[in-house]
Short mmCIF file of N, CA, C and O in Angstrom, two decimals:
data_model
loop_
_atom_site.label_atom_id
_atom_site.label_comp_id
_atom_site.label_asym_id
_atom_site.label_seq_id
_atom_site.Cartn_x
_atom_site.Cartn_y
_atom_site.Cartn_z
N UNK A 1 137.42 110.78 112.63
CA UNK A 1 136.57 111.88 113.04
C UNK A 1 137.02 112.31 114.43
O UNK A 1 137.31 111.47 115.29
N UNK A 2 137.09 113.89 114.69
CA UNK A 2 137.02 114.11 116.38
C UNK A 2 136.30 113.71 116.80
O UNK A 2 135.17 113.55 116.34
N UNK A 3 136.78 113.34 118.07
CA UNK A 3 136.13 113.72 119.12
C UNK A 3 134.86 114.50 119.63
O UNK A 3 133.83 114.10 120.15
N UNK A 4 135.46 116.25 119.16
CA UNK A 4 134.32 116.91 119.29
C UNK A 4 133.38 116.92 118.24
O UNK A 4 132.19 116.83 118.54
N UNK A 5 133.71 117.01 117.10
CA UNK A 5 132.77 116.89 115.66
C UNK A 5 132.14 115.41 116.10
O UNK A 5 130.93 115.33 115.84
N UNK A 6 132.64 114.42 116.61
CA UNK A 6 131.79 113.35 116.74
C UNK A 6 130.51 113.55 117.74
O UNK A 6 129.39 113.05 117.72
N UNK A 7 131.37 114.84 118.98
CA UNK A 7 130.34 115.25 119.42
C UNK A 7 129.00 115.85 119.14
O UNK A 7 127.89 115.34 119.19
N UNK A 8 129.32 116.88 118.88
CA UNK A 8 129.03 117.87 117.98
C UNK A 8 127.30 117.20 117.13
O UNK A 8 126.12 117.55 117.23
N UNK A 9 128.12 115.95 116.21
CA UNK A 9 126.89 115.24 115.18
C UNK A 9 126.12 114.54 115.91
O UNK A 9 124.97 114.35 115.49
N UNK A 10 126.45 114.03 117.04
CA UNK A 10 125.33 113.04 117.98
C UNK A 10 124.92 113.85 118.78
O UNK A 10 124.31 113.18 119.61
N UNK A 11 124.84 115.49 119.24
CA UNK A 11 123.93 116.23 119.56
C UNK A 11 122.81 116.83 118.85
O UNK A 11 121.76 117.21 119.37
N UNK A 12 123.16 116.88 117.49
CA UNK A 12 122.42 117.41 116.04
C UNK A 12 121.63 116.51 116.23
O UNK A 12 120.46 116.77 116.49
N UNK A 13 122.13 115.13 116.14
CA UNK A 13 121.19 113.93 115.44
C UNK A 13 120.09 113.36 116.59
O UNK A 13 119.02 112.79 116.33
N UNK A 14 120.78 113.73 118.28
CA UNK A 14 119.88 113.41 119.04
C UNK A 14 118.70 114.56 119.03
O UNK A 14 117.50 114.36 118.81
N UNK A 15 119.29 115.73 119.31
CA UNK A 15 117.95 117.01 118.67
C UNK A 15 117.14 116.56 117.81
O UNK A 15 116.01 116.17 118.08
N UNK A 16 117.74 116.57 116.46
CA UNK A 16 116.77 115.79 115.73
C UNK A 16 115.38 115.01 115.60
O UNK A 16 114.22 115.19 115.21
N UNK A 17 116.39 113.85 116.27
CA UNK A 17 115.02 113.03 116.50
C UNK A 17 114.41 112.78 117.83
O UNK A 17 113.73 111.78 118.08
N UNK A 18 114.71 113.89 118.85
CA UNK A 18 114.21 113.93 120.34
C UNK A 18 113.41 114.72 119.86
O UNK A 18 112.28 114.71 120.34
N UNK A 19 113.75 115.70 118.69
CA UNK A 19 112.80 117.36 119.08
C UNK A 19 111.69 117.43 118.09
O UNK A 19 110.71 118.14 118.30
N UNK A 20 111.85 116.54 116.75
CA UNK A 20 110.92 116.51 115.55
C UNK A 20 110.89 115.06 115.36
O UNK A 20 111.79 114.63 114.64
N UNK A 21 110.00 114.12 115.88
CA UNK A 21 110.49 112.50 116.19
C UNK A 21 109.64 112.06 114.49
O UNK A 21 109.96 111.17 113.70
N UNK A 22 108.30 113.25 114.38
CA UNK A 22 107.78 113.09 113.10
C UNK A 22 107.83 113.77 112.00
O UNK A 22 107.19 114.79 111.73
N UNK A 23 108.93 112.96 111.08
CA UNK A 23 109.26 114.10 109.86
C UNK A 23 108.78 113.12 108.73
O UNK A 23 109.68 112.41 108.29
N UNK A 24 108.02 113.00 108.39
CA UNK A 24 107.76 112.50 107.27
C UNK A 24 107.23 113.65 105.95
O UNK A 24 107.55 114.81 106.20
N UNK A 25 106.71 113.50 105.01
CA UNK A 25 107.03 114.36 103.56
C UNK A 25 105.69 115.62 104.60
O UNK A 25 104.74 115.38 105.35
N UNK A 26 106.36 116.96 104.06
CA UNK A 26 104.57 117.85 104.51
C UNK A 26 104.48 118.20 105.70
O UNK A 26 103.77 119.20 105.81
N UNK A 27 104.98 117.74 106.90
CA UNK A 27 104.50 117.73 109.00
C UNK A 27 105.24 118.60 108.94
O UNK A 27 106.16 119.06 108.26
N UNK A 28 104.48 118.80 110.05
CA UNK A 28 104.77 120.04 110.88
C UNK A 28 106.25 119.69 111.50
O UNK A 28 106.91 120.67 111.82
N UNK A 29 106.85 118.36 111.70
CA UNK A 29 108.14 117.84 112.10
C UNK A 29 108.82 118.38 111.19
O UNK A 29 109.55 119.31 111.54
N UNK A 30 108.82 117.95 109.59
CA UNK A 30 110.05 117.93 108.70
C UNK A 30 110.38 119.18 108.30
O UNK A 30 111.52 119.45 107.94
N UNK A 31 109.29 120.15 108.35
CA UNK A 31 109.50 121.86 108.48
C UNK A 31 110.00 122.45 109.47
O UNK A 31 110.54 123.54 109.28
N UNK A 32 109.94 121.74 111.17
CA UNK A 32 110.84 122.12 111.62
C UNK A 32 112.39 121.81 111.96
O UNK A 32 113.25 122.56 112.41
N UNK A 33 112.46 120.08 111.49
CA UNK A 33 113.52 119.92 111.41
C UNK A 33 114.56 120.64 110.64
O UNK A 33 115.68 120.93 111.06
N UNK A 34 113.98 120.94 109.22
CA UNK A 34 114.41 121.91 108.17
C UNK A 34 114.95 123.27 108.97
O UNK A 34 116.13 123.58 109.15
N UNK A 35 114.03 123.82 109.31
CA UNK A 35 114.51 125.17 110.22
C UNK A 35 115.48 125.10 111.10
O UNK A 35 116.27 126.03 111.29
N UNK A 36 115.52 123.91 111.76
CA UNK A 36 116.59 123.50 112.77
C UNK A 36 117.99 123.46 111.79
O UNK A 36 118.83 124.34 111.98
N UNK A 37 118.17 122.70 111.04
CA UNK A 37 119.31 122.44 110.32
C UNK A 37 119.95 123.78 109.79
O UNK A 37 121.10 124.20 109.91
N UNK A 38 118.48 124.49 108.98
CA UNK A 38 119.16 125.46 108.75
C UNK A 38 119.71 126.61 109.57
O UNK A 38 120.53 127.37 109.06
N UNK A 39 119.35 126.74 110.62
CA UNK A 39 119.75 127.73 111.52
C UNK A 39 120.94 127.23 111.94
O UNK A 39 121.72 128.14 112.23
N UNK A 40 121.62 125.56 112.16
CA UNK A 40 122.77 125.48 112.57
C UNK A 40 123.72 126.18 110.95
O UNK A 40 124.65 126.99 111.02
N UNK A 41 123.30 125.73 109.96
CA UNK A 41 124.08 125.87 109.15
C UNK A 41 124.41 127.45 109.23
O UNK A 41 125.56 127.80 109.50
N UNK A 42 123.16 128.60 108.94
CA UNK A 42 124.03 130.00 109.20
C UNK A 42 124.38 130.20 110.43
O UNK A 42 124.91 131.31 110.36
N UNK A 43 124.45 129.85 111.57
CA UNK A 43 125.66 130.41 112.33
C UNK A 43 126.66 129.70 112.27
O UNK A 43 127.44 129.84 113.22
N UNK A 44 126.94 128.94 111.45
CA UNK A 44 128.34 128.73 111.16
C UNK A 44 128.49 129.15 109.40
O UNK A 44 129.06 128.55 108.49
N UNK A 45 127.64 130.53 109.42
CA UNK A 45 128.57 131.33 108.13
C UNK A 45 128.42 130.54 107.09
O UNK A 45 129.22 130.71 106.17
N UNK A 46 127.40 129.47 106.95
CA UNK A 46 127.74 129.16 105.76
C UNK A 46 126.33 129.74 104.81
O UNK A 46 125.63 130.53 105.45
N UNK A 47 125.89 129.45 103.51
CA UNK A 47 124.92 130.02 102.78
C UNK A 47 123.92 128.83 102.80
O UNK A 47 124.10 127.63 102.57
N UNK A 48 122.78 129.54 103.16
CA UNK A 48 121.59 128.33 102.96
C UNK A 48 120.54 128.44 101.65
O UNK A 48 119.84 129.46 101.70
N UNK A 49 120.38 127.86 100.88
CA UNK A 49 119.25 127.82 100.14
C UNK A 49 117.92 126.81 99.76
O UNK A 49 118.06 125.76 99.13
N UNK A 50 117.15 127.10 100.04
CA UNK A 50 115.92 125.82 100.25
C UNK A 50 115.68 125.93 98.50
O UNK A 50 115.88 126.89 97.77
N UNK A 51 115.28 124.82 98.22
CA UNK A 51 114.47 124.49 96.81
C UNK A 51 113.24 124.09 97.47
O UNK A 51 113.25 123.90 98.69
N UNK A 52 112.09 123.94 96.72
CA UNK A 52 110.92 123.38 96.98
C UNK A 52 110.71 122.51 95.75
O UNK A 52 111.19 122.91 94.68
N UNK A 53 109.91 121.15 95.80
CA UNK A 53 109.72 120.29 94.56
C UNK A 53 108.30 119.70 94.81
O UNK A 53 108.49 119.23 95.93
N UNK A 54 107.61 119.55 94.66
CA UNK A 54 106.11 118.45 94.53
C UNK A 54 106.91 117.67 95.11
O UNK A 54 108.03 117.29 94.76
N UNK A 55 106.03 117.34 96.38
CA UNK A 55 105.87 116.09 96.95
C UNK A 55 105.05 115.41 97.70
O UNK A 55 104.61 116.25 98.49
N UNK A 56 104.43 114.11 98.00
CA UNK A 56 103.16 113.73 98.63
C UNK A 56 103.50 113.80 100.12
O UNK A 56 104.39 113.13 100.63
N UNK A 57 102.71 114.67 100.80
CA UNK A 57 102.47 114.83 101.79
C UNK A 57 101.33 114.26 102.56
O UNK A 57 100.33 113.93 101.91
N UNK A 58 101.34 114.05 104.27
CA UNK A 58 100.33 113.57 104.38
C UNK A 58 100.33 114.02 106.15
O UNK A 58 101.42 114.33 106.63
N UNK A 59 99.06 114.02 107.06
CA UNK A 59 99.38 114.07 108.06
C UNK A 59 98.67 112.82 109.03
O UNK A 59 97.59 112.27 108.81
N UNK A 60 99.23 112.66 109.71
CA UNK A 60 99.27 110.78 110.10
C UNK A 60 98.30 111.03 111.34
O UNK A 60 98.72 111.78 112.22
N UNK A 61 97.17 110.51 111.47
CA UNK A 61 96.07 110.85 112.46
C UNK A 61 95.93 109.11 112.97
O UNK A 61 96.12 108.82 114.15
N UNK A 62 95.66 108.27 112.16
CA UNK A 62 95.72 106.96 112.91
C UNK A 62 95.34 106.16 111.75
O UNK A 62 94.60 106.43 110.81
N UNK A 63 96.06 105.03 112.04
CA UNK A 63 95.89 103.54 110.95
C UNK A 63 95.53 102.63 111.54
O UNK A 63 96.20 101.99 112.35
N UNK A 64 94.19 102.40 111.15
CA UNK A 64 93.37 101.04 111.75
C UNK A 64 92.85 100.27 110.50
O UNK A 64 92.72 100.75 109.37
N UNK A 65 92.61 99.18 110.85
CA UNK A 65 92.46 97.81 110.11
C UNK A 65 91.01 96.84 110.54
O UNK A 65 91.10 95.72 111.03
N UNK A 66 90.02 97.37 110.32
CA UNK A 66 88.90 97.14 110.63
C UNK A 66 88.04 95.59 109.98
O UNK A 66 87.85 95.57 108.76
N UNK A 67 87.54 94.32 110.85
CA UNK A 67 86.87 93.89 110.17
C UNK A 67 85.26 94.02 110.25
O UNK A 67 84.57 93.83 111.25
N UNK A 68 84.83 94.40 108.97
CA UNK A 68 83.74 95.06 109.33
C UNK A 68 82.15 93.87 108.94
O UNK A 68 81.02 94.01 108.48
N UNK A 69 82.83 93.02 109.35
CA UNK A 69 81.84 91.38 109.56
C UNK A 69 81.86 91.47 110.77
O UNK A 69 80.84 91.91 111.28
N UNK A 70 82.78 91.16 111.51
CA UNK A 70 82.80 91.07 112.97
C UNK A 70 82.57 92.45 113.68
O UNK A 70 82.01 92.43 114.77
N UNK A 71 82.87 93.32 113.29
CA UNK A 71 83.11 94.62 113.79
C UNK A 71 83.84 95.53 114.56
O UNK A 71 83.52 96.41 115.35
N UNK A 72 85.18 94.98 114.04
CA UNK A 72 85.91 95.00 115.09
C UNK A 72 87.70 95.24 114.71
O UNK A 72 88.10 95.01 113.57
N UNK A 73 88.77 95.78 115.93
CA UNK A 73 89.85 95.99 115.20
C UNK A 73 90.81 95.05 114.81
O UNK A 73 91.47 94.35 115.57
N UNK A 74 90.85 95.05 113.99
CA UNK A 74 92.48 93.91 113.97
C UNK A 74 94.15 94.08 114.33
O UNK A 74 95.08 94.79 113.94
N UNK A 75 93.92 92.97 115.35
CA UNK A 75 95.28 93.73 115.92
C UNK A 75 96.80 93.37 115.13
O UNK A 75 96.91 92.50 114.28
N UNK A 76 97.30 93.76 115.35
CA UNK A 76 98.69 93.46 114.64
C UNK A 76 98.68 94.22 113.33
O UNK A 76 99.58 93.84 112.59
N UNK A 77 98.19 94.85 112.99
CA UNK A 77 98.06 95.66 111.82
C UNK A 77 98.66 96.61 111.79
O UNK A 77 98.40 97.52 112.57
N UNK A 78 100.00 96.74 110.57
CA UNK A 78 100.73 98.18 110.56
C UNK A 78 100.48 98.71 109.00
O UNK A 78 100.48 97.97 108.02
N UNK A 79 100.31 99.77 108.99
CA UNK A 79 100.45 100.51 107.87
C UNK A 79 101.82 100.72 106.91
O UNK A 79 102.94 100.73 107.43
N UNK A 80 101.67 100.85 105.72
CA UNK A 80 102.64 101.48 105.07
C UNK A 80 102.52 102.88 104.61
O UNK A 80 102.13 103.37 103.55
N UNK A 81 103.00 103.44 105.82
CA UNK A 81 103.13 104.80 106.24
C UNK A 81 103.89 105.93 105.18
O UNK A 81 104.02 107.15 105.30
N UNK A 82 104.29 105.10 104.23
CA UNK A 82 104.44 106.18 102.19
C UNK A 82 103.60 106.27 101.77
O UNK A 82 103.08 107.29 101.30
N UNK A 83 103.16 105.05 101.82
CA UNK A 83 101.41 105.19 100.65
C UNK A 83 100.00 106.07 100.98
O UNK A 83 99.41 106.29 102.03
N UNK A 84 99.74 106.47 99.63
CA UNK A 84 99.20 107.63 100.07
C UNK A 84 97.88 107.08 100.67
O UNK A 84 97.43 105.96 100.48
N UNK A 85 97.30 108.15 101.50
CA UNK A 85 96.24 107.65 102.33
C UNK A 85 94.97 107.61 101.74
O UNK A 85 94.77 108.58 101.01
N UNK A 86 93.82 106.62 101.81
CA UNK A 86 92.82 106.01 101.29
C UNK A 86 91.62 105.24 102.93
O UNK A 86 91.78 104.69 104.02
N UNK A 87 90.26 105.85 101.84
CA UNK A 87 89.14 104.67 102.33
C UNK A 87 89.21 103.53 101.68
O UNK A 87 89.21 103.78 100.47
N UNK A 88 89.27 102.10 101.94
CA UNK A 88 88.62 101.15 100.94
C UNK A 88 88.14 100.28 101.52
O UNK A 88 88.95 99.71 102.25
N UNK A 89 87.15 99.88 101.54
CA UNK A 89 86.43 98.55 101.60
C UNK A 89 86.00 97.83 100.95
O UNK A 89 85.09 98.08 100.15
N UNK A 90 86.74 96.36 101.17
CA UNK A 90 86.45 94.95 100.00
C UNK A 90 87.17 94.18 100.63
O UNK A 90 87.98 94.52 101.49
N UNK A 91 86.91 92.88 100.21
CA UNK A 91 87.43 91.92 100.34
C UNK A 91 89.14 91.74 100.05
O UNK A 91 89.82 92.15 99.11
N UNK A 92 89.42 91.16 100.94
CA UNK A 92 91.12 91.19 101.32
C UNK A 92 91.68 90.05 100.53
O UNK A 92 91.25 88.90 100.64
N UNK A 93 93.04 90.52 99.44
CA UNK A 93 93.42 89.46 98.71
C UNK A 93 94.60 88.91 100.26
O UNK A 93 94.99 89.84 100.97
N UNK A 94 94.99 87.60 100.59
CA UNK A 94 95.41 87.36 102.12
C UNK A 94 97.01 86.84 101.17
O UNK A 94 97.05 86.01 100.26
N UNK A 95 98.01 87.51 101.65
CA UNK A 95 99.26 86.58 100.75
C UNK A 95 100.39 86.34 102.35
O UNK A 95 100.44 87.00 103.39
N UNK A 96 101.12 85.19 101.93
CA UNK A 96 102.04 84.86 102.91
C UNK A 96 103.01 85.89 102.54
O UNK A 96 103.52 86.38 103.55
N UNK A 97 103.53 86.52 101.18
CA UNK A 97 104.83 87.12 100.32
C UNK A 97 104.44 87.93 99.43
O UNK A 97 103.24 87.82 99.64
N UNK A 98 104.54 88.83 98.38
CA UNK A 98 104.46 89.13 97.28
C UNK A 98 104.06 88.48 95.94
O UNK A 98 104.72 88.15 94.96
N UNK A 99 102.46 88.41 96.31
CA UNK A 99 101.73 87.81 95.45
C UNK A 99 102.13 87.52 93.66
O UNK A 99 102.10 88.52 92.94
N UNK A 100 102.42 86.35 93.14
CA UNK A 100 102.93 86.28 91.77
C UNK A 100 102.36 87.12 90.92
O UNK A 100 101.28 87.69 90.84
N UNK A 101 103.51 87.06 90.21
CA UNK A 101 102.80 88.08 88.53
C UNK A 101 100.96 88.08 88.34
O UNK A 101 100.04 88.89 88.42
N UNK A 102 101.17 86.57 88.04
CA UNK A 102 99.89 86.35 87.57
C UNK A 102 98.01 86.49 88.57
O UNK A 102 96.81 86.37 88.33
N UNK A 103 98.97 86.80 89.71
CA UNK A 103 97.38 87.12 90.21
C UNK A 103 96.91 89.05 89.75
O UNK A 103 97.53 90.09 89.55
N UNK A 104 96.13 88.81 89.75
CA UNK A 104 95.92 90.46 89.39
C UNK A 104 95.13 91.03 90.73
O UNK A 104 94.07 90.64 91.21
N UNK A 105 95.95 92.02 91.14
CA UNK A 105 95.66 93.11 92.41
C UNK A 105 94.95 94.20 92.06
O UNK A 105 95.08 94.99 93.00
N UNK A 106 94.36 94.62 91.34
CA UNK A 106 93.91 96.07 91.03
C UNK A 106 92.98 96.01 91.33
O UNK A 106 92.25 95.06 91.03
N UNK A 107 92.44 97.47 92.42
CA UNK A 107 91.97 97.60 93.12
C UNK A 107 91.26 97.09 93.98
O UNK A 107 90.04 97.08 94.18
N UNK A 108 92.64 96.41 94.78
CA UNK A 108 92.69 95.45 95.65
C UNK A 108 92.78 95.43 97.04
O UNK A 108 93.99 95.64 97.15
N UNK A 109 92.34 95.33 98.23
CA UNK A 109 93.39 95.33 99.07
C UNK A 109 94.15 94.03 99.41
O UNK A 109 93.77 92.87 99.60
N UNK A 110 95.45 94.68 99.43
CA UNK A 110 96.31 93.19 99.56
C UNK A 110 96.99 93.25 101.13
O UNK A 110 97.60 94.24 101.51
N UNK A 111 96.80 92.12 101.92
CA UNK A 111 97.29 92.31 102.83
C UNK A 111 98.66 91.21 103.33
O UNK A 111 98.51 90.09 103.83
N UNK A 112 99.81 91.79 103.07
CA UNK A 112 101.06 90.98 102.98
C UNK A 112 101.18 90.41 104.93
O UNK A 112 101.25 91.18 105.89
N UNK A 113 101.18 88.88 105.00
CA UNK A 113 101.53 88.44 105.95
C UNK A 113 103.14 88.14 106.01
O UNK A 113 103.76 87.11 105.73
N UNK A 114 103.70 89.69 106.58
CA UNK A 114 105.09 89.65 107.48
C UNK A 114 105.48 90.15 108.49
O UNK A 114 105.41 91.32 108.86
N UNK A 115 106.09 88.86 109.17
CA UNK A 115 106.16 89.64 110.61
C UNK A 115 107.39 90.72 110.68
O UNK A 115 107.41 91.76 111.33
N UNK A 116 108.43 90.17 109.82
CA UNK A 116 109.75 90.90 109.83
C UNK A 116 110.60 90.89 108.76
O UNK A 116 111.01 89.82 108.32
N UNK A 117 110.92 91.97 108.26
CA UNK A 117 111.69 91.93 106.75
C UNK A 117 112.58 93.51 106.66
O UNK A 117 111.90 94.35 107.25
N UNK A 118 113.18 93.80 106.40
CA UNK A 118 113.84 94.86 106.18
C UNK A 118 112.80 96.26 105.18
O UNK A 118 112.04 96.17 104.21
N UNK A 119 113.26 97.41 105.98
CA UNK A 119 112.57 98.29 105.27
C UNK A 119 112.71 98.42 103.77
O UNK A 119 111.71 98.76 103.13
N UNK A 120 113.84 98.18 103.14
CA UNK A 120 113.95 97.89 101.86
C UNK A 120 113.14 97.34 101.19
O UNK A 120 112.55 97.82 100.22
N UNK A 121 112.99 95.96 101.77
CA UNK A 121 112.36 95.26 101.03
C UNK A 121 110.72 95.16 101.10
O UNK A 121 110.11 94.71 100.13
N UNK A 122 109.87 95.71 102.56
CA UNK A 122 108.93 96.28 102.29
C UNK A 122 108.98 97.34 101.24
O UNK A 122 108.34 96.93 100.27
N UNK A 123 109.48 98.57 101.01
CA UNK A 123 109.82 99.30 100.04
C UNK A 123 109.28 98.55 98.70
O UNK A 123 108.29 98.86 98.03
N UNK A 124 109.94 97.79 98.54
CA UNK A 124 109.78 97.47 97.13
C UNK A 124 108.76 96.28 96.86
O UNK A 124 108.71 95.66 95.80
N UNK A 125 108.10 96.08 97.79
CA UNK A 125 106.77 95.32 97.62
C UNK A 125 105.71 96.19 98.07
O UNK A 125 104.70 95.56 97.78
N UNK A 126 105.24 97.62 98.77
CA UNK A 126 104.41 98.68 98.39
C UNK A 126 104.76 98.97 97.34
O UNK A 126 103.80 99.06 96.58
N UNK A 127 105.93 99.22 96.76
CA UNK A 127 105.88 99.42 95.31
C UNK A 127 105.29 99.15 94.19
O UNK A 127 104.67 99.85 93.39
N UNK A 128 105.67 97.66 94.24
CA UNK A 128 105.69 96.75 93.33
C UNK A 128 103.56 97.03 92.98
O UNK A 128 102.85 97.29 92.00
N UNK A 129 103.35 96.75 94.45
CA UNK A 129 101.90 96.51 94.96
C UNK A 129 101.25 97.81 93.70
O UNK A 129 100.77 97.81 92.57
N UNK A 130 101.58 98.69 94.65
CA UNK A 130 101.14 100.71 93.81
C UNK A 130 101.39 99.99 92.29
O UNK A 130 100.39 99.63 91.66
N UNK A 131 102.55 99.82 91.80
CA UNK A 131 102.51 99.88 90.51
C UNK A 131 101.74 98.34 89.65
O UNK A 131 101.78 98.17 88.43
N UNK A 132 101.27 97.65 90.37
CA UNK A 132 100.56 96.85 89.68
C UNK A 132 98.51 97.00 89.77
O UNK A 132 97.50 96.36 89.48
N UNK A 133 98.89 98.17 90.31
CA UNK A 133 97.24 98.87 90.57
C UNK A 133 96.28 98.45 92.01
O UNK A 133 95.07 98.64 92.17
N UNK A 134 97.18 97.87 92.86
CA UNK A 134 96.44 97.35 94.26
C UNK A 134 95.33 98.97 95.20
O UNK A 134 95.54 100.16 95.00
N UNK A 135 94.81 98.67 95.65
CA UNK A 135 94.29 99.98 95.93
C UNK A 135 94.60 100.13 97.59
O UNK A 135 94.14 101.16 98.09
N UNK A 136 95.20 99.37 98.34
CA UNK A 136 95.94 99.31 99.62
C UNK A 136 96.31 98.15 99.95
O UNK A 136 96.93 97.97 100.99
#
């Protein structure tokens, strides 16, 4: 790669995420990042065309983790910021990992104790979670 094209992409990519830091599906970020891209693309002459498709959108106001015995917040609590957003209150199924087949989660909240794992593999344990009927 040049030099300047190397330049060039680490000014795009710092814009990017200096200028729209929140693009997730729907924000007001990923519509303007969109606009951004596309405006580099026609002045350099090339043809732009947007598609639009269904997709879950959401706008991110705050994720808290409430115990509502004590009354109070729980700290260390992060969201999985795909899943779509929900009230629920009930009793917390508590797992060290990705609770076995055989427990049944539906409409559940499950709350996975990890401190650190790759986004992947969170990925595919909200997944797993959603598709076995957990309700957060």
């Amino acid at each position: 790669m040049s030099l300047t094209l190397s330049k060039n992409l680490r000014e795009h990519v710092t814009r990017i995420v200096g200028d729209f830091p929140s693009r997730h599906a729907g924000s007001e970020g990923d519509y303007a990042a969109a606009d951004y891209i596309e405006g580099v693309f026609r002045s350099l002459g090339l043809t732009v065309i947007r598609e639009s498709y269904p997709v879950r959108g959401w706008h991110y106001r705050l994720a808290s983790f409430e115990d509502l015995t004590l009354g109070c917040t729980v700290p260390g609590f992060t969201a999985c910021y795909f899943s779509a957003s929900c009230d629920v209150t009930g009793a917390l199924l508590v797992f060290e990992d990705m609770p076995a087949d055989d427990i049944d989660v539906t409409g559940r909240i499950c709350f996975i104790k990890l401190l650190s794992a790759g986004v992947a593999r969170l990925n595919r344990i909200a997944e797993e979670l959603e598709r076995r009927g957990a309700a957060a």
